[in-house]
Amino acid sequence: MSKNKVLNYINGEWQPSATADYIDVVNPATQENLGRTPLSSAKEVDDAVQAAAAALVEWRQTPSTDRIQYLFKLKNLLEENFEELARTITMECGKTLGESRGELRRAIENVEVACGIPLMMQGHVSEDIASGIDELMIRQPVGVCAAITPFNFPSMIVFWFMPYALACGNTYIVKPSEKVPLTMKKIFQLLDQVGFPKGVVNLVNGAKEAVDAILDHPTIRGISFVGSTPIAKYVYTKGSANGKRVQAQGGAKNPIVVLPDADMEMAKQITADSAFGCAGQRCLAGSVAVTVGESQGPFTEAIMEAANSRVVGYGLDEKVQMGTVINAQSVNRIESLIQQGVDEGAKLIVDGRSASIPDYGKGSFMRPTVLENVDPAGTLAQTEIFGPVLSLIHVNTIDDAIQFVNSGQYGNMACLFTASGAAARKFRYEVNAGNIGINVGVAAPMAFFPFSGWKDSFFGVLHGQGRHAVEFFTQTKVVVERWPKEWSRKF
Ligand code: NAD
């Protein structure tokens, strides 16, 4: 079935990989085989790097006002192909169409923000730092850069980085998740239509060998990674040791705290969307709800109702509210973590295991699951489950809740539901997480704010999106100039 093989895009050409190693891309709802991802070799990464390095010479000299014209075209093509891209995301990744549209919208917003590069990458100048001497700081592109991305947002995550990299004058290589290569394939068909000069954007499909080749390649200057924490640590450590700038976003375990004065209907609705949206496979999924004081009874009852009533099915059906997890191994992993939690003393109050969806009997489905009496130091409360599982913990005060929130390994997001400004301020001030939601359950920063993970959710200094991305994709150069006044007397 060679026509199903996904191609690489190197130096402006679609090319088959020379590898004999492929993995199947499977629709997690229908189990239909959608294609085959080549596990490209280090040689293919090198081909892409050589193309990107050659293209860099002219691309960095292209005025930024001209570079962004390509992004305007890309934005229009993404809009024109919006529905087809959303369907592709749903088919290979399993989320609902609404969720696919949502991630695509954020991808496009990042293209729009990157169109402001002529202003955002300006440097600054001080005249007369000493008599007749001026000092300038200018921003120049870093060089050849690469993105390595996870399965759960097949379109959006590349856009936290790539539009800024290109607009700043860098050339680029994308290594998408081998589990979901088809969305990026379609996006590269659009990049091809945009007509970027050959070698400015390149796509190399693959897994560990391709990642290692990116980490070791001496010509690659910047790496953006998003994925699980152990691989983020590995990429950060190895890439930095090789002298590259690296930003590596890792896993998460996001708590949601509910105070007794919260609007319970709102807290229930938003927490359910956070925990069960994208079947819990969001790095900003709420996965532990901490009830404080008297919120326990009403919140527990409300969230059980929300979990039980969520419509689970094939994401292409517009009525469906929750799709699949990524594959059968994931279902097994999540169900065994639930069992481990039960063995540690948690009580299953909504059991979503062994889900069977009419017409999709072989799909990788789970239903929302809720457990109470969860041990704050145990498996359910501390492990990233990455599935539609909400653990409930009860404490007496907001201080106890903040102590629990800060006890974890991760720091991607923490949320609070309350009607009190003072409590909200205390939470925002004391919590050790990079993204905070107040009466918000998925605190996903807009494209003009950094995606700010902390602790084991992020390794590096500059995050994706907005000004952070501009800083990541430029290096500063400082020039000190002396032009003696006497010299001007010649004219
Ligand atoms: P993953 O770490 O398995 O894979 C991510 C990337 O790393 C893929 O491109 C993969 O090919 C590559 N990779 C995997 N194993 C490797 C290895 N041994 N050596 C070198 N490269 C390797 O992650 P995933 O399962 O695709 O995605 C889910 C994870 O991503 C979750 O932990 C989730 O929290 C995290 N995530 C984080 C954010 C964030 O912003 N912090 C956003 C989305 C997803």
PDB file of N, CA and C in Angstrom, residues 22-63:
ATOM      1  N   TYR A  22       8.159   1.505   8.996  1.00  0.00           N
ATOM      2  CA  TYR A  22       6.947   2.344   8.977  1.00  0.00           C
ATOM      3  C   TYR A  22       6.080   1.973  10.166  1.00  0.00           C
ATOM      4  N   ILE A  23       5.286   2.924  10.652  1.00  0.00           N
ATOM      5  CA  ILE A  23       4.227   2.539  11.597  1.00  0.00           C
ATOM      6  C   ILE A  23       2.877   2.969  11.044  1.00  0.00           C
ATOM      7  N   ASP A  24       1.839   2.230  11.394  1.00  0.00           N
ATOM      8  CA  ASP A  24       0.511   2.504  10.867  1.00  0.00           C
ATOM      9  C   ASP A  24      -0.128   3.694  11.577  1.00  0.00           C
ATOM     10  N   VAL A  25      -0.855   4.487  10.797  1.00  0.00           N
ATOM     11  CA  VAL A  25      -1.671   5.550  11.375  1.00  0.00           C
ATOM     12  C   VAL A  25      -3.106   5.034  11.353  1.00  0.00           C
ATOM     13  N   VAL A  26      -3.695   4.936  12.549  1.00  0.00           N
ATOM     14  CA  VAL A  26      -4.997   4.272  12.657  1.00  0.00           C
ATOM     15  C   VAL A  26      -6.022   5.251  13.232  1.00  0.00           C
ATOM     16  N   ASN A  27      -7.179   5.335  12.605  1.00  0.00           N
ATOM     17  CA  ASN A  27      -8.273   6.135  13.159  1.00  0.00           C
ATOM     18  C   ASN A  27      -8.707   5.472  14.476  1.00  0.00           C
ATOM     19  N   PRO A  28      -8.530   6.173  15.624  1.00  0.00           N
ATOM     20  CA  PRO A  28      -8.779   5.494  16.905  1.00  0.00           C
ATOM     21  C   PRO A  28     -10.246   5.160  17.160  1.00  0.00           C
ATOM     22  N   ALA A  29     -11.169   5.753  16.401  1.00  0.00           N
ATOM     23  CA  ALA A  29     -12.583   5.419  16.589  1.00  0.00           C
ATOM     24  C   ALA A  29     -12.977   4.237  15.718  1.00  0.00           C
ATOM     25  N   THR A  30     -12.624   4.295  14.422  1.00  0.00           N
ATOM     26  CA  THR A  30     -13.094   3.265  13.485  1.00  0.00           C
ATOM     27  C   THR A  30     -12.091   2.132  13.290  1.00  0.00           C
ATOM     28  N   GLN A  31     -10.834   2.384  13.703  1.00  0.00           N
ATOM     29  CA  GLN A  31      -9.724   1.437  13.486  1.00  0.00           C
ATOM     30  C   GLN A  31      -9.343   1.323  12.004  1.00  0.00           C
ATOM     31  N   GLU A  32      -9.839   2.245  11.180  1.00  0.00           N
ATOM     32  CA  GLU A  32      -9.462   2.259   9.761  1.00  0.00           C
ATOM     33  C   GLU A  32      -7.993   2.683   9.652  1.00  0.00           C
ATOM     34  N   ASN A  33      -7.273   2.010   8.737  1.00  0.00           N
ATOM     35  CA  ASN A  33      -5.880   2.384   8.521  1.00  0.00           C
ATOM     36  C   ASN A  33      -5.828   3.604   7.607  1.00  0.00           C
ATOM     37  N   LEU A  34      -5.217   4.688   8.097  1.00  0.00           N
ATOM     38  CA  LEU A  34      -5.259   5.949   7.338  1.00  0.00           C
ATOM     39  C   LEU A  34      -3.965   6.215   6.567  1.00  0.00           C
ATOM     40  N   GLY A  35      -2.910   5.513   6.921  1.00  0.00           N
ATOM     41  CA  GLY A  35      -1.636   5.775   6.259  1.00  0.00           C
ATOM     42  C   GLY A  35      -0.503   5.122   7.022  1.00  0.00           C
ATOM     43  N   ARG A  36       0.725   5.381   6.545  1.00  0.00           N
ATOM     44  CA  ARG A  36       1.889   4.784   7.218  1.00  0.00           C
ATOM     45  C   ARG A  36       2.957   5.851   7.379  1.00  0.00           C
ATOM     46  N   THR A  37       3.449   5.991   8.598  1.00  0.00           N
ATOM     47  CA  THR A  37       4.485   6.998   8.864  1.00  0.00           C
ATOM     48  C   THR A  37       5.862   6.390   8.685  1.00  0.00           C
ATOM     49  N   PRO A  38       6.704   6.993   7.853  1.00  0.00           N
ATOM     50  CA  PRO A  38       8.070   6.485   7.752  1.00  0.00           C
ATOM     51  C   PRO A  38       8.878   6.910   8.976  1.00  0.00           C
ATOM     52  N   LEU A  39       9.702   6.008   9.480  1.00  0.00           N
ATOM     53  CA  LEU A  39      10.599   6.385  10.573  1.00  0.00           C
ATOM     54  C   LEU A  39      11.919   6.818   9.921  1.00  0.00           C
ATOM     55  N   SER A  40      11.948   8.074   9.534  1.00  0.00           N
ATOM     56  CA  SER A  40      13.055   8.583   8.704  1.00  0.00           C
ATOM     57  C   SER A  40      14.374   8.495   9.446  1.00  0.00           C
ATOM     58  N   SER A  41      15.447   8.460   8.641  1.00  0.00           N
ATOM     59  CA  SER A  41      16.796   8.250   9.191  1.00  0.00           C
ATOM     60  C   SER A  41      17.489   9.592   9.452  1.00  0.00           C
ATOM     61  N   ALA A  42      18.642   9.486  10.099  1.00  0.00           N
ATOM     62  CA  ALA A  42      19.471  10.671  10.354  1.00  0.00           C
ATOM     63  C   ALA A  42      19.880  11.316   9.033  1.00  0.00           C
ATOM     64  N   LYS A  43      20.071  10.499   8.007  1.00  0.00           N
ATOM     65  CA  LYS A  43      20.466  11.036   6.692  1.00  0.00           C
ATOM     66  C   LYS A  43      19.368  11.962   6.151  1.00  0.00           C
ATOM     67  N   GLU A  44      18.100  11.581   6.380  1.00  0.00           N
ATOM     68  CA  GLU A  44      16.993  12.404   5.869  1.00  0.00           C
ATOM     69  C   GLU A  44      16.869  13.715   6.659  1.00  0.00           C
ATOM     70  N   VAL A  45      17.158  13.624   7.966  1.00  0.00           N
ATOM     71  CA  VAL A  45      17.205  14.865   8.750  1.00  0.00           C
ATOM     72  C   VAL A  45      18.326  15.743   8.195  1.00  0.00           C
ATOM     73  N   ASP A  46      19.468  15.137   7.899  1.00  0.00           N
ATOM     74  CA  ASP A  46      20.592  15.910   7.367  1.00  0.00           C
ATOM     75  C   ASP A  46      20.219  16.568   6.030  1.00  0.00           C
ATOM     76  N   ASP A  47      19.506  15.841   5.168  1.00  0.00           N
ATOM     77  CA  ASP A  47      19.079  16.436   3.889  1.00  0.00           C
ATOM     78  C   ASP A  47      18.245  17.702   4.147  1.00  0.00           C
ATOM     79  N   ALA A  48      17.326  17.585   5.130  1.00  0.00           N
ATOM     80  CA  ALA A  48      16.469  18.736   5.441  1.00  0.00           C
ATOM     81  C   ALA A  48      17.310  19.891   5.997  1.00  0.00           C
ATOM     82  N   VAL A  49      18.276  19.555   6.836  1.00  0.00           N
ATOM     83  CA  VAL A  49      19.118  20.611   7.428  1.00  0.00           C
ATOM     84  C   VAL A  49      19.941  21.299   6.331  1.00  0.00           C
ATOM     85  N   GLN A  50      20.483  20.523   5.406  1.00  0.00           N
ATOM     86  CA  GLN A  50      21.285  21.128   4.321  1.00  0.00           C
ATOM     87  C   GLN A  50      20.417  22.076   3.498  1.00  0.00           C
ATOM     88  N   ALA A  51      19.174  21.642   3.220  1.00  0.00           N
ATOM     89  CA  ALA A  51      18.262  22.498   2.440  1.00  0.00           C
ATOM     90  C   ALA A  51      17.941  23.773   3.217  1.00  0.00           C
ATOM     91  N   ALA A  52      17.684  23.607   4.521  1.00  0.00           N
ATOM     92  CA  ALA A  52      17.326  24.766   5.344  1.00  0.00           C
ATOM     93  C   ALA A  52      18.510  25.732   5.473  1.00  0.00           C
ATOM     94  N   ALA A  53      19.717  25.178   5.584  1.00  0.00           N
ATOM     95  CA  ALA A  53      20.906  26.023   5.723  1.00  0.00           C
ATOM     96  C   ALA A  53      21.151  26.806   4.431  1.00  0.00           C
ATOM     97  N   ALA A  54      20.932  26.145   3.291  1.00  0.00           N
ATOM     98  CA  ALA A  54      21.145  26.839   2.017  1.00  0.00           C
ATOM     99  C   ALA A  54      20.102  27.952   1.839  1.00  0.00           C
ATOM    100  N   ALA A  55      18.864  27.668   2.269  1.00  0.00           N
ATOM    101  CA  ALA A  55      17.781  28.657   2.095  1.00  0.00           C
ATOM    102  C   ALA A  55      17.948  29.851   3.037  1.00  0.00           C
ATOM    103  N   LEU A  56      18.639  29.619   4.136  1.00  0.00           N
ATOM    104  CA  LEU A  56      18.777  30.659   5.168  1.00  0.00           C
ATOM    105  C   LEU A  56      19.444  31.918   4.619  1.00  0.00           C
ATOM    106  N   VAL A  57      20.411  31.735   3.705  1.00  0.00           N
ATOM    107  CA  VAL A  57      21.216  32.858   3.225  1.00  0.00           C
ATOM    108  C   VAL A  57      20.305  33.960   2.679  1.00  0.00           C
ATOM    109  N   GLU A  58      19.361  33.590   1.811  1.00  0.00           N
ATOM    110  CA  GLU A  58      18.493  34.626   1.226  1.00  0.00           C
ATOM    111  C   GLU A  58      17.315  34.964   2.110  1.00  0.00           C
ATOM    112  N   TRP A  59      16.807  33.949   2.818  1.00  0.00           N
ATOM    113  CA  TRP A  59      15.594  34.178   3.617  1.00  0.00           C
ATOM    114  C   TRP A  59      15.858  35.224   4.703  1.00  0.00           C
ATOM    115  N   ARG A  60      17.037  35.159   5.326  1.00  0.00           N
ATOM    116  CA  ARG A  60      17.291  36.118   6.409  1.00  0.00           C
ATOM    117  C   ARG A  60      17.500  37.530   5.855  1.00  0.00           C
ATOM    118  N   GLN A  61      17.850  37.632   4.548  1.00  0.00           N
ATOM    119  CA  GLN A  61      18.022  38.964   3.944  1.00  0.00           C
ATOM    120  C   GLN A  61      16.721  39.498   3.359  1.00  0.00           C
ATOM    121  N   THR A  62      15.701  38.637   3.298  1.00  0.00           N
ATOM    122  CA  THR A  62      14.388  39.080   2.783  1.00  0.00           C
ATOM    123  C   THR A  62      13.782  40.023   3.833  1.00  0.00           C
ATOM    124  N   PRO A  63      13.353  41.219   3.453  1.00  0.00           N
ATOM    125  CA  PRO A  63      12.788  42.133   4.457  1.00  0.00           C
ATOM    126  C   PRO A  63      11.651  41.470   5.238  1.00  0.00           C
TER     127      PRO A  63
END
